[in-house]
XYZ file of C-alpha atoms in Angstrom:
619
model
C 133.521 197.356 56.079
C 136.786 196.204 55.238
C 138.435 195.998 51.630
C 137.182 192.830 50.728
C 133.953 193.304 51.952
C 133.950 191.800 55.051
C 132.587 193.622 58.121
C 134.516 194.660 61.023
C 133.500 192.399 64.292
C 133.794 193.999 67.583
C 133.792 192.463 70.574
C 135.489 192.671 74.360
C 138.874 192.096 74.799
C 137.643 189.661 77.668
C 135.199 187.436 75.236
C 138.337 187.762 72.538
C 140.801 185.683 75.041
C 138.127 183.389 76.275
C 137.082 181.957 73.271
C 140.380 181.724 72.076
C 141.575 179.540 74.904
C 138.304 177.848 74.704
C 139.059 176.787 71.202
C 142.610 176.264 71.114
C 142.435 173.798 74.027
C 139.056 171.867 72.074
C 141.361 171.484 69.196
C 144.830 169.999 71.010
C 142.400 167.209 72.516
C 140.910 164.353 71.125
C 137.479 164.541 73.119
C 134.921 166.376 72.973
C 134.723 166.435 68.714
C 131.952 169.114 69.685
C 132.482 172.608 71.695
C 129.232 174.056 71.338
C 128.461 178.181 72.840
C 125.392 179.101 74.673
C 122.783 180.757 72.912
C 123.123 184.221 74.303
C 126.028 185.512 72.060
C 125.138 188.140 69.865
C 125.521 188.297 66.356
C 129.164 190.003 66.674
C 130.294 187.496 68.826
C 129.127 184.502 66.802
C 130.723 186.245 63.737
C 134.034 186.201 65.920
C 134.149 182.665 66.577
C 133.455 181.877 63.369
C 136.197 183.986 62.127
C 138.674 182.473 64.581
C 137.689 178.809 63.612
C 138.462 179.152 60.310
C 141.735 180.215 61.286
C 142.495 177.528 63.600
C 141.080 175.025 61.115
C 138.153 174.158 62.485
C 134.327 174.251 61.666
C 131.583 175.674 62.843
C 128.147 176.295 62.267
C 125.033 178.266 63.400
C 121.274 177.007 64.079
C 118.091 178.315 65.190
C 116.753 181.730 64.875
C 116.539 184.718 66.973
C 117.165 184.243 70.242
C 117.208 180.596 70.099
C 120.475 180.405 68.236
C 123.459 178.878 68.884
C 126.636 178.366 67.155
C 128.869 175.042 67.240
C 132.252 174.503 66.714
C 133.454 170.690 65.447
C 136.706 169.026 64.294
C 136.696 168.189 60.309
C 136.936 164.416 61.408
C 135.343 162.084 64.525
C 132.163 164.981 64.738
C 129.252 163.569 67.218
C 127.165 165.040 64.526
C 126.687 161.553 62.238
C 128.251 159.336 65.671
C 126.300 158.365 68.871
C 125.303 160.740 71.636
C 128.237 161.031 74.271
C 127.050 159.449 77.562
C 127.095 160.302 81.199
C 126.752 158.108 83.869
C 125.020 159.062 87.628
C 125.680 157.002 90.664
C 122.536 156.009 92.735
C 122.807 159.085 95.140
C 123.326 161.062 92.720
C 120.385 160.119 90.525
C 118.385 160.567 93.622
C 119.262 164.247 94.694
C 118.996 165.064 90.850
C 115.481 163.920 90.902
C 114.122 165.434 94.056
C 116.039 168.952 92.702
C 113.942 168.417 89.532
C 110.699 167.694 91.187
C 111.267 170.747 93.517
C 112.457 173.288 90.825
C 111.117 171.727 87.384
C 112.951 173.174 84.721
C 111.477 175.781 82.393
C 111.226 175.517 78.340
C 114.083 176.829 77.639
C 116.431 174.395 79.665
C 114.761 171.938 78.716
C 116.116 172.999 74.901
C 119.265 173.237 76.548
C 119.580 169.826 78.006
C 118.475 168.323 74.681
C 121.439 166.951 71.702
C 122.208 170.006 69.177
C 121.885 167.895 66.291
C 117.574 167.314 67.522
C 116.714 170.406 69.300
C 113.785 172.188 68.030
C 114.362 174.802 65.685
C 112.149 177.518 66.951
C 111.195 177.818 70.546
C 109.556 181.294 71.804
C 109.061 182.055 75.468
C 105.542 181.413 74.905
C 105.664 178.097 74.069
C 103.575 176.767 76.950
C 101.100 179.159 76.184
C 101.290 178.070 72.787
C 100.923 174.475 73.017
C 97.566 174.921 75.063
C 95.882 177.058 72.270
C 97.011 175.261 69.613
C 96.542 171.957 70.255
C 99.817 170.869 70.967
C 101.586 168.466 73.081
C 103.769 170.043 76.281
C 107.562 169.763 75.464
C 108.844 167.593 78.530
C 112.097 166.042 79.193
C 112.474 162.346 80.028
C 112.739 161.562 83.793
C 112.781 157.972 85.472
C 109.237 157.227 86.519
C 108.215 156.126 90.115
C 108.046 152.666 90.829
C 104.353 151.671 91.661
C 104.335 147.802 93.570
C 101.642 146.216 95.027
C 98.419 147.940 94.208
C 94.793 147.501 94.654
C 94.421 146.348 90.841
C 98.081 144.119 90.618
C 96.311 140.821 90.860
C 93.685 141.725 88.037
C 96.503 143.059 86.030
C 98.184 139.636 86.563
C 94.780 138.112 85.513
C 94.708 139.588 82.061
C 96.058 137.762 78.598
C 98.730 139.657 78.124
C 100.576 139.639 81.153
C 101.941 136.103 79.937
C 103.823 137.920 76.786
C 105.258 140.885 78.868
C 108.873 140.181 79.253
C 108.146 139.245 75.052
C 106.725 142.498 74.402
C 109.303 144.352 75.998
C 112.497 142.505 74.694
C 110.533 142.668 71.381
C 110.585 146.700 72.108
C 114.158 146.604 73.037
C 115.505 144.977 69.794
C 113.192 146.415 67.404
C 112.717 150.744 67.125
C 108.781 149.084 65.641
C 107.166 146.657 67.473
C 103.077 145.196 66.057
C 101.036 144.034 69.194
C 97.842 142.314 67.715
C 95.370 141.262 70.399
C 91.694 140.995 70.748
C 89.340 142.924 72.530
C 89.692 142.667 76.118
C 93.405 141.474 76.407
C 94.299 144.656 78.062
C 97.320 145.789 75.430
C 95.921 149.312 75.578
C 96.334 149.641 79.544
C 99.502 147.144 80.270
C 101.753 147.615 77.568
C 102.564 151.647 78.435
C 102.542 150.466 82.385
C 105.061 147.778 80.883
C 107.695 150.217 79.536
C 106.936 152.337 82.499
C 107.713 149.261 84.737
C 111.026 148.705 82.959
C 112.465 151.909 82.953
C 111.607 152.158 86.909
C 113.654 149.274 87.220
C 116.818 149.915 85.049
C 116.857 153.393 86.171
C 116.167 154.960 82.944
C 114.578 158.030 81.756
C 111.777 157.421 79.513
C 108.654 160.116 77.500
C 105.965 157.984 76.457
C 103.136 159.594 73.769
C 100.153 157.285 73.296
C 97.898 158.009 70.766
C 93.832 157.383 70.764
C 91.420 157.954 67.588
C 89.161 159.599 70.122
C 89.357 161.727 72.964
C 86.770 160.031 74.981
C 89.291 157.002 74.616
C 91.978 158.800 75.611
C 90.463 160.310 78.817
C 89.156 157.059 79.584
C 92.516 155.088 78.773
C 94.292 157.460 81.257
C 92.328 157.533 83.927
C 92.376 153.806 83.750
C 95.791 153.614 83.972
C 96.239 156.120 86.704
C 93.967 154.092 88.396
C 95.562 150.791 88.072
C 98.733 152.307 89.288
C 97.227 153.809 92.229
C 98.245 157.501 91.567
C 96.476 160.612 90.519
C 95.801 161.569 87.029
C 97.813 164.548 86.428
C 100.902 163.186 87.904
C 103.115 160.074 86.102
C 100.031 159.640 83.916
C 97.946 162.411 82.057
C 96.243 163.392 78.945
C 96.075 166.378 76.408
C 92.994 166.474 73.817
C 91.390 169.110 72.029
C 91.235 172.509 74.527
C 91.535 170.191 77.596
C 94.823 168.780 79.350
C 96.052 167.211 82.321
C 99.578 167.211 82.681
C 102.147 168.535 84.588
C 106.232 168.252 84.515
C 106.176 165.303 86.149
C 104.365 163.617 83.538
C 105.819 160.801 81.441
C 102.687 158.914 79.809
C 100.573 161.130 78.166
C 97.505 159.765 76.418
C 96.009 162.014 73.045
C 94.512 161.718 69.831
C 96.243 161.346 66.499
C 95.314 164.740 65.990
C 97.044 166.395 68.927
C 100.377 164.608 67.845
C 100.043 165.038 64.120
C 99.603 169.221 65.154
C 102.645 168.914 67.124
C 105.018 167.049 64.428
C 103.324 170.217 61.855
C 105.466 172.544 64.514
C 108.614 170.970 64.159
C 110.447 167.633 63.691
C 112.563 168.263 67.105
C 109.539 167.999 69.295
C 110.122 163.805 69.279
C 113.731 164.800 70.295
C 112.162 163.902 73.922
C 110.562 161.025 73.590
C 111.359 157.256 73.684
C 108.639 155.562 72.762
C 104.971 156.382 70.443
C 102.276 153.921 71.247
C 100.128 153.943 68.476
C 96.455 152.297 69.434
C 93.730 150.717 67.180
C 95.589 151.974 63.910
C 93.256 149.167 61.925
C 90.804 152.742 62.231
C 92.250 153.669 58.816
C 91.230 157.361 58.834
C 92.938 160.656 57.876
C 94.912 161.053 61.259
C 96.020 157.775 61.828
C 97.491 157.122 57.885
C 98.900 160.021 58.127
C 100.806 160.161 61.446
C 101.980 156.068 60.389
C 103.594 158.328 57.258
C 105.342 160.888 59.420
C 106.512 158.231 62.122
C 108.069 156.016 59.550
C 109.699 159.451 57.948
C 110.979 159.854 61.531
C 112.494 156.560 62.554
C 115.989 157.351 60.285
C 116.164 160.676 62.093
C 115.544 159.604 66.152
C 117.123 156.147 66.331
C 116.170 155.887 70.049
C 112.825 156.179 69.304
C 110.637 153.372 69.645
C 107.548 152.849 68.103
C 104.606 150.399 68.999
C 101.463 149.671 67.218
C 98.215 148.091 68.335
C 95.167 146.802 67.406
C 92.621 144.159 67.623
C 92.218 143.329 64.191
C 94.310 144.584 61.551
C 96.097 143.348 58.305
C 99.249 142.336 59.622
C 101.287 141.994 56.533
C 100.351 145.178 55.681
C 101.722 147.135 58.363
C 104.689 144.619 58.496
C 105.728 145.342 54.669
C 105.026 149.208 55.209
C 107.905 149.094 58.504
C 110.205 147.032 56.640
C 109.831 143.570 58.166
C 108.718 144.737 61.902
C 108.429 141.631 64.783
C 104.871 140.931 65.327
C 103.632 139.625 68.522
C 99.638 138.260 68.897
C 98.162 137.912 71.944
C 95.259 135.310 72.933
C 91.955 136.624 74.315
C 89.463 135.357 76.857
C 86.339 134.048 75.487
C 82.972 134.564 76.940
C 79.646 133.540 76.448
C 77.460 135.797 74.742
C 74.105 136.116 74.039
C 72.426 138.042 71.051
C 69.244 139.896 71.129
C 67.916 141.170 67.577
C 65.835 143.995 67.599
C 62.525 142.002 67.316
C 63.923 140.092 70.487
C 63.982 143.402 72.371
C 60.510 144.445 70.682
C 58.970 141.219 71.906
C 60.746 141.217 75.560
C 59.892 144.822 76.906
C 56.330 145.096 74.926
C 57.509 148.387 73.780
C 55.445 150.284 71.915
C 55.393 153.592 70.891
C 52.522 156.176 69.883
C 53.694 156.182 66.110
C 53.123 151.998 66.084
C 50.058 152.332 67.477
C 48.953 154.712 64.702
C 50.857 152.352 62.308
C 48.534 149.550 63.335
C 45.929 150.379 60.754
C 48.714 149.703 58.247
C 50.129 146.796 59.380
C 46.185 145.293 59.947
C 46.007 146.409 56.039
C 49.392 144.264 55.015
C 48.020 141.561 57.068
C 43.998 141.751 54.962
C 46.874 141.738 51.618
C 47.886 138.265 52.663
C 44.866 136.561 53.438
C 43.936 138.125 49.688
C 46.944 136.646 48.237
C 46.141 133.780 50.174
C 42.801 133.340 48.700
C 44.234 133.874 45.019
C 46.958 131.141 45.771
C 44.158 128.277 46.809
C 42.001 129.563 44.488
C 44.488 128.805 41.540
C 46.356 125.936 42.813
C 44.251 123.195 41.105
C 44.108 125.114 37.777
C 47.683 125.260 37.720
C 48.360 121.530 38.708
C 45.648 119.578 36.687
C 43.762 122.103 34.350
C 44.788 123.576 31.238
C 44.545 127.301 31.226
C 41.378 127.660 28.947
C 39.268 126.513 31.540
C 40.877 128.286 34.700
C 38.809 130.924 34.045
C 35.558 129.245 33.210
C 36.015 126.864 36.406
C 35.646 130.348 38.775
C 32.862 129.851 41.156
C 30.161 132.866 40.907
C 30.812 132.754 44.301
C 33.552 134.831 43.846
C 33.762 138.153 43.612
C 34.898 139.463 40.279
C 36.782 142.277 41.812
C 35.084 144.871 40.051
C 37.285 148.406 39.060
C 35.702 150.192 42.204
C 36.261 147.350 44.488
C 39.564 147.142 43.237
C 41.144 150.278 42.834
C 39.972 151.025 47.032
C 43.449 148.892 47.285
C 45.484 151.135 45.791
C 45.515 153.009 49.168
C 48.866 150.923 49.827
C 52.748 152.251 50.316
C 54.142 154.769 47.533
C 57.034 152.602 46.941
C 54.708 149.690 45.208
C 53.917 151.771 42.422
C 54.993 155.031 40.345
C 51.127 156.319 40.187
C 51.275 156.386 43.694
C 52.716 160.099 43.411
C 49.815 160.896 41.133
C 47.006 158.308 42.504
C 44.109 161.239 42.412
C 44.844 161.859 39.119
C 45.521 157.866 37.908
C 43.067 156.700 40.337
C 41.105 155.235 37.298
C 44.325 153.398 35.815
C 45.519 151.587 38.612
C 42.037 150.423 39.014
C 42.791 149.165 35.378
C 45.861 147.832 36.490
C 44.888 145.740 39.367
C 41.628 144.332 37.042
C 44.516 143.173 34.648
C 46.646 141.237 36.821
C 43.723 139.856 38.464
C 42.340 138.487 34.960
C 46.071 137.536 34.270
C 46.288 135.283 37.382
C 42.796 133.656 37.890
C 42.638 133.275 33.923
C 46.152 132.659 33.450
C 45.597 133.184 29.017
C 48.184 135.289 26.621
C 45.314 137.789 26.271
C 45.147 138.494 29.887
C 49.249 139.057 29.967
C 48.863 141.056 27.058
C 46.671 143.522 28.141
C 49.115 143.450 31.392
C 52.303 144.153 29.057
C 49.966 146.599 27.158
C 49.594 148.892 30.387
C 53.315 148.849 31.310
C 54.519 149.657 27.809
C 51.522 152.470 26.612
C 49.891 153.979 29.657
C 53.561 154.192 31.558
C 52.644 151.680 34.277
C 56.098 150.865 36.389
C 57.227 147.327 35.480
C 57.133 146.983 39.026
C 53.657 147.909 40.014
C 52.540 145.509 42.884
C 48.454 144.810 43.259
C 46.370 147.185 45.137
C 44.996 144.471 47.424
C 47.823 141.528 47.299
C 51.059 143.181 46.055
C 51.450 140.872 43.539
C 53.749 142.243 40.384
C 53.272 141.363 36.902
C 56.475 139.154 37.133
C 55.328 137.359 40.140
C 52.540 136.399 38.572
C 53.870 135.270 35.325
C 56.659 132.984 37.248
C 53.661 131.492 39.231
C 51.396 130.692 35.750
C 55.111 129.812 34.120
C 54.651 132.090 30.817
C 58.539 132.098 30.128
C 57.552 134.838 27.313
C 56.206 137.009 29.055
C 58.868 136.605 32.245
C 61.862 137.251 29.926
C 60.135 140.429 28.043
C 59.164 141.563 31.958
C 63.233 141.336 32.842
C 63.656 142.750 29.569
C 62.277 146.047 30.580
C 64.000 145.726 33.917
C 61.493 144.101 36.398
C 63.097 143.754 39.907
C 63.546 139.828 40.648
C 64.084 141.239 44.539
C 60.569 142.312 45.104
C 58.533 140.271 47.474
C 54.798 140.174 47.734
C 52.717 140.442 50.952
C 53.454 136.681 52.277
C 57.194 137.720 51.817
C 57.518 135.883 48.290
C 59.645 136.936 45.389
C 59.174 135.807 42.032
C 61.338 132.744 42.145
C 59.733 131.994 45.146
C 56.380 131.791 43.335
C 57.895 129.556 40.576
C 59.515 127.319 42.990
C 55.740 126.986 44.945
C 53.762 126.223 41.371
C 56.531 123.903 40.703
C 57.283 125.672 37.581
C 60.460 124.575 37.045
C 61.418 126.240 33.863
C 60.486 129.868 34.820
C 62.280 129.322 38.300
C 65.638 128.360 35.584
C 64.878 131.833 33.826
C 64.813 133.774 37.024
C 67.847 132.038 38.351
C 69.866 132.613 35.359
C 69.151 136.519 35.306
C 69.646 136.587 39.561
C 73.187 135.392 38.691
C 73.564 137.463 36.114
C 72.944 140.456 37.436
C 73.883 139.664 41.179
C 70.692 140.972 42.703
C 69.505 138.458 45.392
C 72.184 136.040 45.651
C 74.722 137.793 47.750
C 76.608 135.312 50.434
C 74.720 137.436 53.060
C 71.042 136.285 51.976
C 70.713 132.580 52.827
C 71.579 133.979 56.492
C 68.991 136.734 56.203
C 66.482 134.395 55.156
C 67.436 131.722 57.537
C 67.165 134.223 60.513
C 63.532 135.440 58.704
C 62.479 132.133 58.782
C 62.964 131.750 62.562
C 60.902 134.876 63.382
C 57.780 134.311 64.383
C 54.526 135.327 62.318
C 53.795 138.109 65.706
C 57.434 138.903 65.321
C 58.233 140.003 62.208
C 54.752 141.982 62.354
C 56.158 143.888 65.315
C 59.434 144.374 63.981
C 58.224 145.685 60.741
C 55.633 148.009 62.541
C 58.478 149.677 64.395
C 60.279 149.817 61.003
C 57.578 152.015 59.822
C 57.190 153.899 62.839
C 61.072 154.882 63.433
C 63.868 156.325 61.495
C 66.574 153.976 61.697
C 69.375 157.188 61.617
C 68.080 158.542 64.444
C 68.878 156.864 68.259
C 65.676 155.737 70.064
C 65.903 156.519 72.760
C 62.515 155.547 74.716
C 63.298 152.140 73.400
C 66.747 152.262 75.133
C 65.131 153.363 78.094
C 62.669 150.908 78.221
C 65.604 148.316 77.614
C 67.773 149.316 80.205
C 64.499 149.253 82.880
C 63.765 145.283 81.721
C 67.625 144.780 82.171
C 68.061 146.589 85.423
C 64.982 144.806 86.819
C 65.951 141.480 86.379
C 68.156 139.967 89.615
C 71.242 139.832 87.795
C 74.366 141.638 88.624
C 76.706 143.577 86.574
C 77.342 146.430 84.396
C 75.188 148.050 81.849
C 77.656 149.772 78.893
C 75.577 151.739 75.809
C 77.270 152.434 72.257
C 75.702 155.425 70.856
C 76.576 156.645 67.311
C 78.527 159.826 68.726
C 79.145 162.514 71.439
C 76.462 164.568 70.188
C 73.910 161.355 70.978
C 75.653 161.178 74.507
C 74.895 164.752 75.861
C 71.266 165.381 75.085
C 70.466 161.516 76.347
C 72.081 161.952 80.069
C 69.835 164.095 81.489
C 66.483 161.432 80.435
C 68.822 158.314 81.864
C 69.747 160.023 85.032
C 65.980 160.602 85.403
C 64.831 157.454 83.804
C 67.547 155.687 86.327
């Protein structure tokens, strides 16, 4: 150590007059503003230079760790460091023994950090990067080449077919002009396939290098978005074109388009910043998929734009909130692209019930049921003719003397046999051994309520809900008919507002598919059908924009229809996949003489393994 506390630095008398000359000739020119030493000096000799810059007046500085640092020496004025990248210009020859030397020896990792700008190489870079980025879920650092051109193939006329091939030479100035570029364009435009070919296309023309990253929300996308794209340009997927997901890759060095998921290039920004150093352009696909990966790799990208100014960043999607995304990128060009439209047909599910007379061994057990809801109607049926007359032209006194003895009374045994119906209709359901004998009261009460139609009879009907805790809602054993139903049909506005009162559902339909304001609006009691329209606006229940169109398309079922369709209700759970019935679908289609192309959406990868095996045999 010396007196001031500086260290001695020792190095050859060789290095000591090479530098020197070195850095006394970079400082009596104007150009280069940058003189920047290989990364193999030790720590001695970077402690040298830096010694003998300060006394020349210069400045230098030191990046990177280990054996990846390097040390730079720069003029206090006109440094590279905040000015463009110096550039270097190839003849064609050249260009073309450069690129067969580069296809014939590719160059390892650590030339490629070499080859990159100082100011964006990546700060840490082991020898086992490769190694790295296949275990972790990286991306493969790459250098930007100029891609083969690829004329005249197979698939150029159908490429030439598409929407978008109209806005190319837009899309492409758009991407020239702008570092962020919005591409909005429905399904089936082909902006997920043409637009990387596009850039690919131009810098095979102009003799540029280019590295383009596009980016999937799913890795069966991404495989599939590659392969097409190989594919269209007639080459071999592994080559120009290749993909990286989640412990799966295929790439090579010769790769310039390589399709992943948001997660892949959200792991390999978490690395380091000077991994984009590489690449010109990010494709971004369907970012209107607003999940965790795609917000936040939009938030890192943006973060990044300042820093690369060469990159270029392009964002599609088939529907999306364009002034959104426009305001978020400061004003970004948007360009929307026209789709085809074709003629499609929809099948509902009781379409598909009624077309391949599917029906499974749960229905037919279900079949009691349903013959049970069906025995409910023509019961409700019976009460509704039976009371229709008495409503219009008698007064309520003598509805129930006017009864024919005819009739049967319904009697508490006969009665409470009913109450065999679905648990949701009632809370003694859970209990109906041990209630057995008040339901039976139950169903005796609204029966007297409707045929007699008196205060009493409503009474003793409010009596049960409020004392012997009856659910508001309880539906009759044999018709399904609530309390409030029945008291909209007889129009006893006291007792409908004390039922809503103590929260009776307005949304509850009977057997015949009725709800209470239905049952007003059919015994044309007007001022009980204002009551329950009031509280369904109120509250919101029932009145949604969607209904009308649910009931409409209800209405169009057919009686046989809707029986099937709610049979296979009960018989399925909707959350699992069905997958006899998509069998049994895909045999009607396959059978009929039409040609084409069968494609099936299931809910998720985990669906699509365990069903190939019973569609390669059902096939």
């Amino acid at each position: 150590m010396t007196r001031r506390g500086k260290r001695n630095v020792c190095v050859g008398e060789e290095f000591r007059i090479a530098t020197t000359l070195s850095l006394q000739k970079f400082r009596q020119t104007e150009e280069p503003k940058e003189l920047e030493f290989p990364s193999s000096f030790t720590a001695e000799e970077r402690a040298f230079i830096h010694r003998l810059c300060i006394s020349l007046g210069l400045k230098s500085k030191s990046r990177g760790k280990g054996t990846n640092r390097y040390l730079t020496a720069y003029k206090r004025e006109g440094s590279t460091l905040v000015q463009a990248d110096a550039e270097f210009s190839m003849g064609g020859l050249a260009r073309h023994h450069a690129l067969l030397l580069l296809q014939k020896f590719p160059v390892n990792a650590r030339e490629k950090q070499d080859l990159l700008p100082p100011t964006e190489r990546e700060r840490v870079l082991g020898q086992e990067t490769r190694d790295v980025n296949r275990t972790t879920g990286r991306l493969n650092s790459g250098i930007p080449q100029i891609p083969p051109r690829c004329d005249n193939t197979p698939l150029t006329s159908f490429r030439k077919s598409l929407p978008i091939w109209q806005y190319r030479d837009l899309i492409l100035a758009a991407i020239a002009q702008h570092q962020v570029v919005l591409v909005v364009g429905e399904t089936g435009c082909g902006k997920t396939t043409q637009v990387p070919q596009y850039l690919l296309e131009q810098h095979a023309d102009t003799g540029q290098p280019c590295r383009i990253i596009c980016t999937e929300p799913r890795r069966l996308a991404a495989v599939a978005v590659s392969e097409r794209i190989a594919a269209e340009r007639n080459e071999k997927l592994g080559q120009t074109i290749g993909y990286q997901i989640r412990l799966e890759n295929r790439v090579s060095p010769k790769t310039l388009l390589t399709v992943c998921t948001n997660g892949i290039l959200l792991r390999t920004l978490m690395g380091a910043d000077g991994s984009m150093a590489a690449v010109t352009h990010v494709i971004v696909d369907e970012v209107h998929e607003r999940d965790r990966f795609s917000d936040f790799l939009l938030i890192v990208l943006r973060d990044l734009l300042p820093k690369f100014r060469n990159l270029k960043i392009v964002l599609m999607s088939a529907t999306v909130d364009i002034q959104q995304f426009v305001k978020y990128f400061g004003g970004c060009p948007v360009i929307e692209i026209p789709t085809r439209t074709h003629e499609v047909k929809t099948y509902f599910l009781e379409d598909v019930l009624r077309m391949t007379n599917y029906m499974s061994e749960a229905m037919l057990k279900n079949k009691e049921t349903l013959l049970k809801a069906q025995a409910q109607k023509r019961k409700l049926a019976k009460w509704c003719s039976e009371t229709a007359c008495g409503v219009s032209g008698t007064s309520t006194e003598n509805m129930g003397g006017s009864r024919p003895s005819s009739n049967p009374t319904r009697p508490s045994s006969d009665i409470s046999g009913g109450q065999q119906n679905e648990p949701p209709n009632s809370s003694l359901s859970e209990h109906a051994e041990d209630h057995g004998h008040l339901a039976s009261k139950m169903d005796e009460a609204l029966h007297n309520a409707w045929i007699s139609g008196t205060d009493e009879a409503f009474s003793q009907v409010l009596y049960y809900i409020m004392s012997e805790n009856v659910s508001v809602d309880y539906q009759h054993g044999e018709t399904s008919a609530s309390a409030l139903m029945l008291a909209a049909g007889r129009g006893k506005v006291d007792v409908l507002e004390e039922l809503l009162a103590l929260g009776a559902s307005t949304t509850a339909r009977s057997s015949n598919d009725w709800t209470a304001f239905d049952w007003a609006q059919h015994f044309h009691q007007k001022e009980a059908a204002e009551v329950l329209m009031a509280n369904m606006l109120t509250s919101q229940c029932g009145l949604s924009s969607l209904e009308p169109a649910i009931m409409a398309s209800a209405h169009e079922m057919s009686e046989e229809e809707r029986d099937l369709l709610d049979l296979y209700h009960h018989s399925f759970d909707d959350e699992n996949t069905d997958l006899d019935l998509i069998l049994c679908l895909l045999q009607k289609v396959h059978m009929s003489n039409e040609e084409g192309a069968i494609l099936v959406f299931l809910a998720g990868y985990d669906d699509i393994g365990p069903h190939l095996v019973p569609f390669a045999k059902g096939s």
